[in-house]
mmCIF file of C-alpha atoms in Angstrom:
data_model
loop_
_atom_site.group_PDB
_atom_site.id
_atom_site.type_symbol
_atom_site.label_atom_id
_atom_site.label_comp_id
_atom_site.label_asym_id
_atom_site.label_seq_id
_atom_site.Cartn_x
_atom_site.Cartn_y
_atom_site.Cartn_z
ATOM 1 C CA GLY A 24 0.000 0.000 0.000
ATOM 2 C CA GLY A 25 1.005 3.624 -0.386
ATOM 3 C CA GLY A 26 1.311 4.064 3.380
ATOM 4 C CA GLN A 27 4.202 1.623 3.659
ATOM 5 C CA GLY A 28 6.612 3.947 1.911
ATOM 6 C CA SER A 29 5.362 7.136 3.496
ATOM 7 C CA PRO A 30 8.009 8.984 5.541
ATOM 8 C CA ASN A 31 5.253 9.867 8.039
ATOM 9 C CA CYS A 32 4.444 6.201 8.656
ATOM 10 C CA SER A 33 5.602 5.275 12.178
ATOM 11 C CA ALA A 34 7.321 1.978 12.995
ATOM 12 C CA GLN A 35 4.192 0.900 14.879
ATOM 13 C CA GLN A 36 1.976 1.654 11.879
ATOM 14 C CA LEU A 37 4.342 -0.171 9.541
ATOM 15 C CA ALA A 38 4.385 -3.177 11.855
ATOM 16 C CA ALA A 39 0.588 -3.218 11.884
ATOM 17 C CA GLN A 40 0.499 -3.188 8.083
ATOM 18 C CA LEU A 41 3.031 -6.007 7.752
ATOM 19 C CA LEU A 42 1.743 -8.172 10.611
ATOM 20 C CA GLY A 43 -1.976 -7.486 10.254
ATOM 21 C CA PRO A 44 -2.979 -10.933 8.869
ATOM 22 C CA SER A 45 -0.799 -12.779 11.385
ATOM 23 C CA LEU A 46 -2.226 -10.738 14.251
ATOM 24 C CA LEU A 47 -5.761 -11.636 13.201
ATOM 25 C CA GLU A 48 -4.828 -15.328 13.066
ATOM 26 C CA LEU A 49 -3.599 -15.039 16.653
ATOM 27 C CA GLY A 50 -6.899 -13.495 17.712
ATOM 28 C CA LEU A 51 -5.369 -10.048 18.163
ATOM 29 C CA PRO A 52 -6.517 -6.768 16.598
ATOM 30 C CA GLY A 53 -4.911 -6.270 13.199
ATOM 31 C CA ASN A 54 -3.751 -2.773 14.074
ATOM 32 C CA GLU A 55 -1.235 -0.936 16.279
ATOM 33 C CA ALA A 56 -3.001 -2.137 19.434
ATOM 34 C CA GLY A 57 -2.440 -5.715 18.247
ATOM 35 C CA VAL A 58 1.262 -5.033 17.668
ATOM 36 C CA ASP A 59 1.516 -3.704 21.224
ATOM 37 C CA LEU A 60 -0.230 -6.780 22.646
ATOM 38 C CA LEU A 61 2.069 -9.095 20.656
ATOM 39 C CA ARG A 62 5.146 -7.238 21.880
ATOM 40 C CA HIS A 63 4.101 -7.603 25.526
ATOM 41 C CA ALA A 64 3.143 -11.273 25.025
ATOM 42 C CA LEU A 65 6.589 -12.030 23.592
ATOM 43 C CA HIS A 66 8.245 -10.052 26.398
ATOM 44 C CA ARG A 67 6.289 -11.983 29.019
ATOM 45 C CA ARG A 68 7.100 -15.452 27.603
ATOM 46 C CA ILE A 69 10.817 -14.691 27.553
ATOM 47 C CA ALA A 70 10.680 -13.425 31.145
ATOM 48 C CA GLU A 71 8.853 -16.579 32.308
ATOM 49 C CA ALA A 72 11.133 -19.075 30.545
ATOM 50 C CA PRO A 73 13.976 -20.583 32.624
ATOM 51 C CA VAL A 74 17.472 -19.410 31.749
ATOM 52 C CA CYS A 75 19.232 -21.260 28.916
ATOM 53 C CA THR A 76 16.294 -23.488 27.961
ATOM 54 C CA THR A 77 15.827 -24.157 24.252
ATOM 55 C CA ALA A 78 12.437 -22.446 24.288
ATOM 56 C CA ARG A 79 13.850 -19.328 25.896
ATOM 57 C CA LEU A 80 16.806 -19.144 23.505
ATOM 58 C CA ARG A 81 14.496 -19.495 20.502
ATOM 59 C CA LEU A 82 12.211 -16.778 21.845
ATOM 60 C CA GLU A 83 15.166 -14.478 22.444
ATOM 61 C CA ALA A 84 16.361 -15.079 18.888
ATOM 62 C CA LEU A 85 12.888 -14.221 17.626
ATOM 63 C CA ALA A 86 12.849 -11.118 19.801
ATOM 64 C CA LEU A 87 16.172 -9.977 18.370
ATOM 65 C CA GLU A 88 14.934 -10.501 14.807
ATOM 66 C CA THR A 89 11.718 -8.573 15.416
ATOM 67 C CA ARG A 90 13.040 -6.098 17.985
ATOM 68 C CA HIS A 91 13.133 -3.076 15.697
ATOM 69 C CA LEU A 92 9.746 -3.909 14.183
ATOM 70 C CA LEU A 93 7.897 -4.632 17.417
ATOM 71 C CA GLY A 94 9.882 -2.332 19.712
ATOM 72 C CA VAL A 95 11.101 -5.196 21.929
ATOM 73 C CA ASP A 96 13.961 -4.094 24.187
ATOM 74 C CA GLU A 97 17.280 -5.896 24.029
ATOM 75 C CA TRP A 98 17.420 -8.508 26.774
ATOM 76 C CA PRO A 99 20.110 -8.490 29.462
ATOM 77 C CA ASP A 100 22.242 -11.560 30.062
ATOM 78 C CA ARG A 101 20.446 -13.243 32.956
ATOM 79 C CA GLU A 102 23.438 -15.477 33.678
ATOM 80 C CA VAL A 103 25.253 -12.391 34.996
ATOM 81 C CA GLU A 104 24.867 -12.204 38.781
ATOM 82 C CA ALA A 105 23.217 -9.134 40.267
ATOM 83 C CA GLU A 106 26.415 -8.022 41.992
ATOM 84 C CA GLU A 107 28.310 -8.045 38.682
ATOM 85 C CA PHE A 108 25.489 -6.226 36.896
ATOM 86 C CA LEU A 109 25.308 -3.501 39.553
ATOM 87 C CA ALA A 110 29.104 -3.142 39.540
ATOM 88 C CA GLU A 111 28.951 -2.537 35.774
ATOM 89 C CA LYS A 112 26.301 0.151 36.310
ATOM 90 C CA LEU A 113 28.535 1.756 38.935
ATOM 91 C CA GLU A 114 31.401 1.812 36.458
ATOM 92 C CA GLU A 115 29.114 3.443 33.884
ATOM 93 C CA THR A 116 28.225 6.142 36.400
ATOM 94 C CA ALA A 117 31.896 6.656 37.249
ATOM 95 C CA SER A 118 32.759 7.026 33.570
ATOM 96 C CA ARG A 119 30.171 9.807 33.252
ATOM 97 C CA CYS A 120 31.845 11.589 36.159
ATOM 98 C CA GLU A 121 35.217 11.691 34.423
ATOM 99 C CA GLY A 122 36.237 15.032 33.002
ATOM 100 C CA GLY A 123 34.324 17.005 35.625
ATOM 101 C CA GLU A 124 31.135 17.389 33.575
ATOM 102 C CA LEU A 125 28.830 16.133 36.327
ATOM 103 C CA ARG A 126 30.688 18.243 38.912
ATOM 104 C CA GLN A 127 30.034 21.362 36.821
ATOM 105 C CA GLN A 128 26.373 20.430 36.592
ATOM 106 C CA CYS A 129 26.282 20.148 40.389
ATOM 107 C CA ILE A 130 27.867 23.568 40.850
ATOM 108 C CA GLN A 131 25.464 25.161 38.377
ATOM 109 C CA GLN A 132 22.462 23.513 40.033
ATOM 110 C CA LEU A 133 23.615 24.667 43.478
ATOM 111 C CA GLU A 134 23.954 28.248 42.230
ATOM 112 C CA GLU A 135 20.467 28.157 40.737
ATOM 113 C CA GLU A 136 18.908 26.717 43.906
ATOM 114 C CA GLU A 137 20.677 29.290 46.077
ATOM 115 C CA ALA A 138 19.614 32.174 43.810
ATOM 116 C CA SER A 139 15.980 31.063 43.850
ATOM 117 C CA GLY A 140 15.986 30.658 47.634
ATOM 118 C CA SER A 141 14.734 27.082 47.457
ATOM 119 C CA VAL A 142 17.783 25.821 49.393
ATOM 120 C CA PRO A 143 19.348 27.766 52.316
ATOM 121 C CA PRO A 144 22.856 29.197 51.711
ATOM 122 C CA ARG A 145 24.365 27.166 54.561
ATOM 123 C CA LEU A 146 23.134 23.982 52.924
ATOM 124 C CA THR A 147 24.421 24.844 49.453
ATOM 125 C CA GLU A 148 27.757 25.795 51.025
ATOM 126 C CA PHE A 149 27.954 22.383 52.701
ATOM 127 C CA LEU A 150 27.116 20.560 49.461
ATOM 128 C CA ARG A 151 29.635 22.640 47.544
ATOM 129 C CA SER A 152 32.317 21.689 50.063
ATOM 130 C CA LEU A 153 31.680 17.998 49.368
ATOM 131 C CA LEU A 154 32.645 18.488 45.734
ATOM 132 C CA GLY A 155 36.188 19.446 46.732
ATOM 133 C CA ALA A 156 38.670 21.085 44.397
ATOM 134 C CA ASP A 157 38.310 20.798 40.648
ATOM 135 C CA GLY A 158 40.493 18.100 39.110
ATOM 136 C CA CYS A 159 40.744 15.746 42.085
ATOM 137 C CA ASP A 160 39.265 12.240 41.968
ATOM 138 C CA GLU A 161 37.203 12.865 45.108
ATOM 139 C CA ALA A 162 35.422 15.759 43.420
ATOM 140 C CA HIS A 163 34.358 13.593 40.511
ATOM 141 C CA SER A 164 33.237 10.639 42.633
ATOM 142 C CA ALA A 165 31.257 12.871 45.021
ATOM 143 C CA ALA A 166 29.123 14.441 42.282
ATOM 144 C CA PRO A 167 26.405 11.719 42.149
ATOM 145 C CA SER A 168 26.037 11.809 45.946
ATOM 146 C CA VAL A 169 25.773 15.601 45.954
ATOM 147 C CA MET A 170 23.031 15.400 43.328
ATOM 148 C CA SER A 171 21.076 13.025 45.582
ATOM 149 C CA LEU A 172 21.610 15.190 48.678
ATOM 150 C CA LEU A 173 20.462 18.224 46.720
ATOM 151 C CA ILE A 174 17.125 16.536 46.067
ATOM 152 C CA MET A 175 16.771 15.945 49.816
ATOM 153 C CA ALA A 176 17.595 19.595 50.498
ATOM 154 C CA ARG A 177 15.111 20.792 47.892
ATOM 155 C CA ILE A 178 12.152 19.105 49.625
ATOM 156 C CA GLY A 179 13.038 20.822 52.903
ATOM 157 C CA MET A 180 15.407 18.546 54.809
ATOM 158 C CA SER A 181 17.660 20.472 57.130
ATOM 159 C CA LEU A 182 21.442 20.831 57.072
ATOM 160 C CA GLU A 183 21.647 18.589 60.156
ATOM 161 C CA VAL A 184 19.765 15.789 58.384
ATOM 162 C CA VAL A 185 21.582 16.125 55.069
ATOM 163 C CA SER A 186 24.988 16.252 56.764
ATOM 164 C CA GLY A 187 24.181 13.377 59.118
ATOM 165 C CA THR A 188 24.837 15.386 62.301
ATOM 166 C CA ASP A 189 21.269 14.917 63.617
ATOM 167 C CA LEU A 190 21.622 11.215 64.354
ATOM 168 C CA SER A 191 21.873 11.377 68.158
ATOM 169 C CA SER A 192 18.168 12.224 68.491
ATOM 170 C CA GLN A 193 17.247 9.022 66.621
ATOM 171 C CA LEU A 194 18.727 6.620 69.138
ATOM 172 C CA GLN A 195 15.220 6.168 70.538
ATOM 173 C CA VAL A 196 12.248 5.612 68.225
ATOM 174 C CA PRO A 197 9.097 7.323 69.512
ATOM 175 C CA VAL A 198 5.616 5.812 69.346
ATOM 176 C CA LEU A 199 3.072 8.225 67.849
ATOM 177 C CA TYR A 200 -0.638 7.747 68.485
ATOM 178 C CA SER A 201 -2.824 9.108 65.670
ATOM 179 C CA PRO A 202 -0.403 11.897 64.622
ATOM 180 C CA THR A 203 -1.591 14.571 62.235
ATOM 181 C CA CYS A 204 -0.111 14.576 58.736
ATOM 182 C CA GLN A 205 1.653 17.872 59.430
ATOM 183 C CA GLU A 206 3.132 16.618 62.700
ATOM 184 C CA LEU A 207 4.441 13.455 61.054
ATOM 185 C CA PHE A 208 5.866 15.364 58.085
ATOM 186 C CA ASP A 209 7.542 18.160 60.059
ATOM 187 C CA ARG A 210 8.951 16.125 62.934
ATOM 188 C CA HIS A 211 9.827 12.885 61.200
ATOM 189 C CA VAL A 212 9.704 12.917 57.390
ATOM 190 C CA LEU A 213 11.712 16.113 56.961
ATOM 191 C CA ARG A 214 14.165 15.029 59.639
ATOM 192 C CA SER A 215 14.365 11.495 58.206
ATOM 193 C CA ALA A 216 13.580 10.305 61.752
ATOM 194 C CA PRO A 217 11.892 6.913 62.319
ATOM 195 C CA ALA A 218 8.679 6.526 64.312
ATOM 196 C CA VAL A 219 6.182 3.811 65.193
ATOM 197 C CA LEU A 220 2.608 4.765 64.234
ATOM 198 C CA ARG A 221 -0.359 3.439 66.204
ATOM 199 C CA ASP A 222 -4.119 3.934 66.098
ATOM 200 C CA CYS A 223 -3.943 5.626 62.705
ATOM 201 C CA PHE A 224 -6.747 3.380 61.428
ATOM 202 C CA ALA A 225 -9.186 2.002 63.944
ATOM 203 C CA ASP A 226 -10.418 -0.879 61.775
ATOM 204 C CA GLY A 227 -11.492 -1.916 58.303
ATOM 205 C CA GLU A 228 -14.728 0.020 58.603
ATOM 206 C CA GLN A 229 -12.957 3.369 58.839
ATOM 207 C CA PHE A 230 -10.357 2.400 56.237
ATOM 208 C CA PRO A 231 -11.780 -0.421 54.042
ATOM 209 C CA PRO A 232 -8.542 -0.882 51.997
ATOM 210 C CA LEU A 233 -7.090 -2.613 55.070
ATOM 211 C CA VAL A 234 -9.548 -5.441 54.374
ATOM 212 C CA ASN A 235 -10.165 -5.102 50.649
ATOM 213 C CA PHE A 236 -6.654 -4.709 49.230
ATOM 214 C CA PRO A 237 -5.435 -8.154 50.458
ATOM 215 C CA ASP A 238 -8.657 -9.670 49.013
ATOM 216 C CA LEU A 239 -7.579 -10.904 45.554
ATOM 217 C CA PRO A 240 -11.118 -11.727 44.289
ATOM 218 C CA TRP A 241 -12.151 -8.174 45.261
ATOM 219 C CA LEU A 242 -9.181 -6.731 43.366
ATOM 220 C CA ARG A 243 -10.014 -8.831 40.300
ATOM 221 C CA ARG A 244 -13.626 -7.633 40.274
ATOM 222 C CA LEU A 245 -12.685 -4.004 40.777
ATOM 223 C CA CYS A 246 -9.839 -3.518 38.309
ATOM 224 C CA GLY A 247 -8.490 -6.881 37.177
ATOM 225 C CA TRP A 248 -9.035 -5.934 33.536
ATOM 226 C CA ARG A 249 -6.480 -3.113 33.608
ATOM 227 C CA ARG A 250 -2.984 -3.635 32.186
ATOM 228 C CA VAL A 251 -0.308 -2.574 34.657
ATOM 229 C CA PRO A 252 3.452 -1.965 34.209
ATOM 230 C CA VAL A 253 5.724 -4.563 35.815
ATOM 231 C CA LYS A 254 9.455 -5.110 36.016
ATOM 232 C CA SER A 255 10.687 -8.288 34.329
ATOM 233 C CA PHE A 256 14.456 -7.858 33.863
ATOM 234 C CA VAL A 257 15.946 -9.882 36.707
ATOM 235 C CA HIS A 258 19.392 -11.050 37.805
ATOM 236 C CA ASP A 259 20.026 -13.523 40.624
ATOM 237 C CA ASP A 260 22.445 -12.434 43.309
ATOM 238 C CA SER A 261 25.178 -14.701 44.682
ATOM 239 C CA SER A 262 22.652 -16.245 47.091
ATOM 240 C CA GLY A 263 20.173 -17.016 44.327
ATOM 241 C CA ARG A 264 17.723 -14.249 45.228
ATOM 242 C CA PRO A 265 16.117 -12.355 42.326
ATOM 243 C CA VAL A 266 17.033 -8.692 41.896
ATOM 244 C CA PHE A 267 14.794 -6.781 39.498
ATOM 245 C CA VAL A 268 16.554 -4.138 37.432
ATOM 246 C CA GLY A 269 15.477 -1.632 34.821
ATOM 247 C CA ASP A 270 12.191 0.149 34.351
ATOM 248 C CA PRO A 271 8.781 -1.579 34.177
ATOM 249 C CA ARG A 272 8.523 -1.988 30.391
ATOM 250 C CA LEU A 273 6.172 -4.959 30.322
ATOM 251 C CA ARG A 274 2.417 -4.655 30.836
ATOM 252 C CA LEU A 275 0.267 -7.464 32.192
ATOM 253 C CA LYS A 276 -3.413 -7.573 32.973
ATOM 254 C CA PHE A 277 -3.730 -6.998 36.699
ATOM 255 C CA ASP A 278 -5.740 -10.187 37.184
ATOM 256 C CA THR A 279 -3.019 -12.139 35.316
ATOM 257 C CA PHE A 280 -0.400 -10.769 37.699
ATOM 258 C CA LEU A 281 -2.621 -11.730 40.657
ATOM 259 C CA ASP A 282 -3.114 -15.249 39.226
ATOM 260 C CA ILE A 283 0.663 -15.703 38.851
ATOM 261 C CA THR A 284 1.332 -14.393 42.371
ATOM 262 C CA GLU A 285 -1.347 -16.646 43.860
ATOM 263 C CA ALA A 286 -0.055 -19.717 42.012
ATOM 264 C CA ARG A 287 3.540 -19.110 43.106
ATOM 265 C CA ALA A 288 2.380 -18.662 46.709
ATOM 266 C CA ARG A 289 0.852 -22.145 46.513
ATOM 267 C CA ASP A 290 3.728 -23.961 44.815
ATOM 268 C CA GLY A 291 6.587 -21.956 46.330
ATOM 269 C CA GLY A 292 7.898 -20.912 42.930
ATOM 270 C CA ARG A 293 9.309 -17.598 41.837
ATOM 271 C CA VAL A 294 7.234 -14.701 40.571
ATOM 272 C CA ASN A 295 9.059 -13.445 37.482
ATOM 273 C CA PHE A 296 7.452 -10.019 37.607
ATOM 274 C CA TYR A 297 7.584 -7.166 40.091
ATOM 275 C CA LEU A 298 4.688 -4.746 40.512
ATOM 276 C CA GLY A 299 5.817 -1.846 42.651
ATOM 277 C CA LYS A 300 5.875 1.941 42.809
ATOM 278 C CA VAL A 301 2.889 2.064 40.475
ATOM 279 C CA PRO A 302 1.128 5.457 40.388
ATOM 280 C CA LEU A 303 -2.369 4.400 41.385
ATOM 281 C CA ARG A 304 -4.179 7.392 39.897
ATOM 282 C CA ALA A 305 -2.664 6.707 36.476
ATOM 283 C CA GLU A 306 -2.629 2.893 36.426
ATOM 284 C CA LEU A 307 -5.187 1.670 38.973
ATOM 285 C CA PRO A 308 -7.510 4.643 39.594
ATOM 286 C CA GLU A 309 -10.123 2.419 41.251
ATOM 287 C CA LEU A 310 -7.697 1.691 44.097
ATOM 288 C CA ALA A 311 -6.844 5.372 44.428
ATOM 289 C CA ALA A 312 -10.567 6.148 44.651
ATOM 290 C CA ALA A 313 -11.020 3.477 47.341
ATOM 291 C CA ILE A 314 -8.361 5.200 49.444
ATOM 292 C CA ASP A 315 -9.822 8.669 48.874
ATOM 293 C CA ASP A 316 -13.369 7.505 49.696
ATOM 294 C CA ALA A 317 -12.414 5.963 53.026
ATOM 295 C CA GLN A 318 -13.656 7.617 56.219
ATOM 296 C CA VAL A 319 -10.036 8.184 57.199
ATOM 297 C CA CYS A 320 -7.322 8.518 54.591
ATOM 298 C CA PRO A 321 -3.502 8.669 54.813
ATOM 299 C CA ARG A 322 -3.496 11.555 52.353
ATOM 300 C CA ARG A 323 -5.700 13.729 54.548
#
C-alpha cells in the first residue's frame, strides 16, 4: 500500500500493516493495538522461561529478529549475577563523572537553587564543600552523591539531616498515636527520623482498603481488567535471590499478575514479575478512589 513507503508512517503503523494478517490469526486486533499486545506477550514469555532453555533461547532469537519492528527491548544476560550487573552500572556512572562534567552540573544547580531561595545558603555551602577542588578524583566521585543530597535539600530537609549530624536524636524511636499529617511530616519525614505509628486506622470500617486490598477476588472484580506496568528484567544475586533491574517496560493484565502471584504462593515458585511503585491514579484509579473515599485517609 502507499502508506508503507510514506516517511510519516511510524514503525508501529508499519508493523501493523506487515503483521496485520498474522495478528488476526492469533486473535489479536490487526492494528497498532495488536502489535503492542504481541510485543508484551513475547516479552512476558521470555521473562517466564527458565534461563538457557531451548524455548527461551528461541524466543530471544525471535525477539532480536523482530526487535526493531515490534519495539522489543534488548534482553540483558540473565546469567550475569546481580552483583556483577550492579558493579557494571557503577562503572558506567563513574565514567560519566570523568572530566568534571557532572561536577560542573552540580555547581550550576547549586547556584540556581541558592539564587531562587529554594535551598538555604548554609546547605548549598555544605554541598559545595563535598565536591572538593576541581580536578581531584574525590570531586568527581562525590558528584552523584551531591546530586542526591540536593534533592533531599530541595524538599526541605535540614542541614543537620543532610549532613548526618542529627543522628543522636534518633537513638530512641518514639511511638506516635494518631499523629496529624503535618506533625508526622515536620517532625519525622523532613528530619528522616523513624517513628512507630499506632491507632492511625481504627479498623477496616474506617479504612476499608485494610480489608479489601489483600482480598484478591475483590481486586479482580474491581480492576483486574487493567494492564499494569511490571518489572521483568531480573538477575540472581550470589545467594540465588532475584534482583529486578530496569524500568517496568512490560504490561500485564492486573488479574493475570494476581493469578501468577497466587499460584507461586501455593507452589513456592518464583514470581518473574515485580509490581511496585505504580502510580495508582494513572494505572489503577479504582484503588486510588477506594483510598480517597475511606472515612479516614492517609493523604488527609
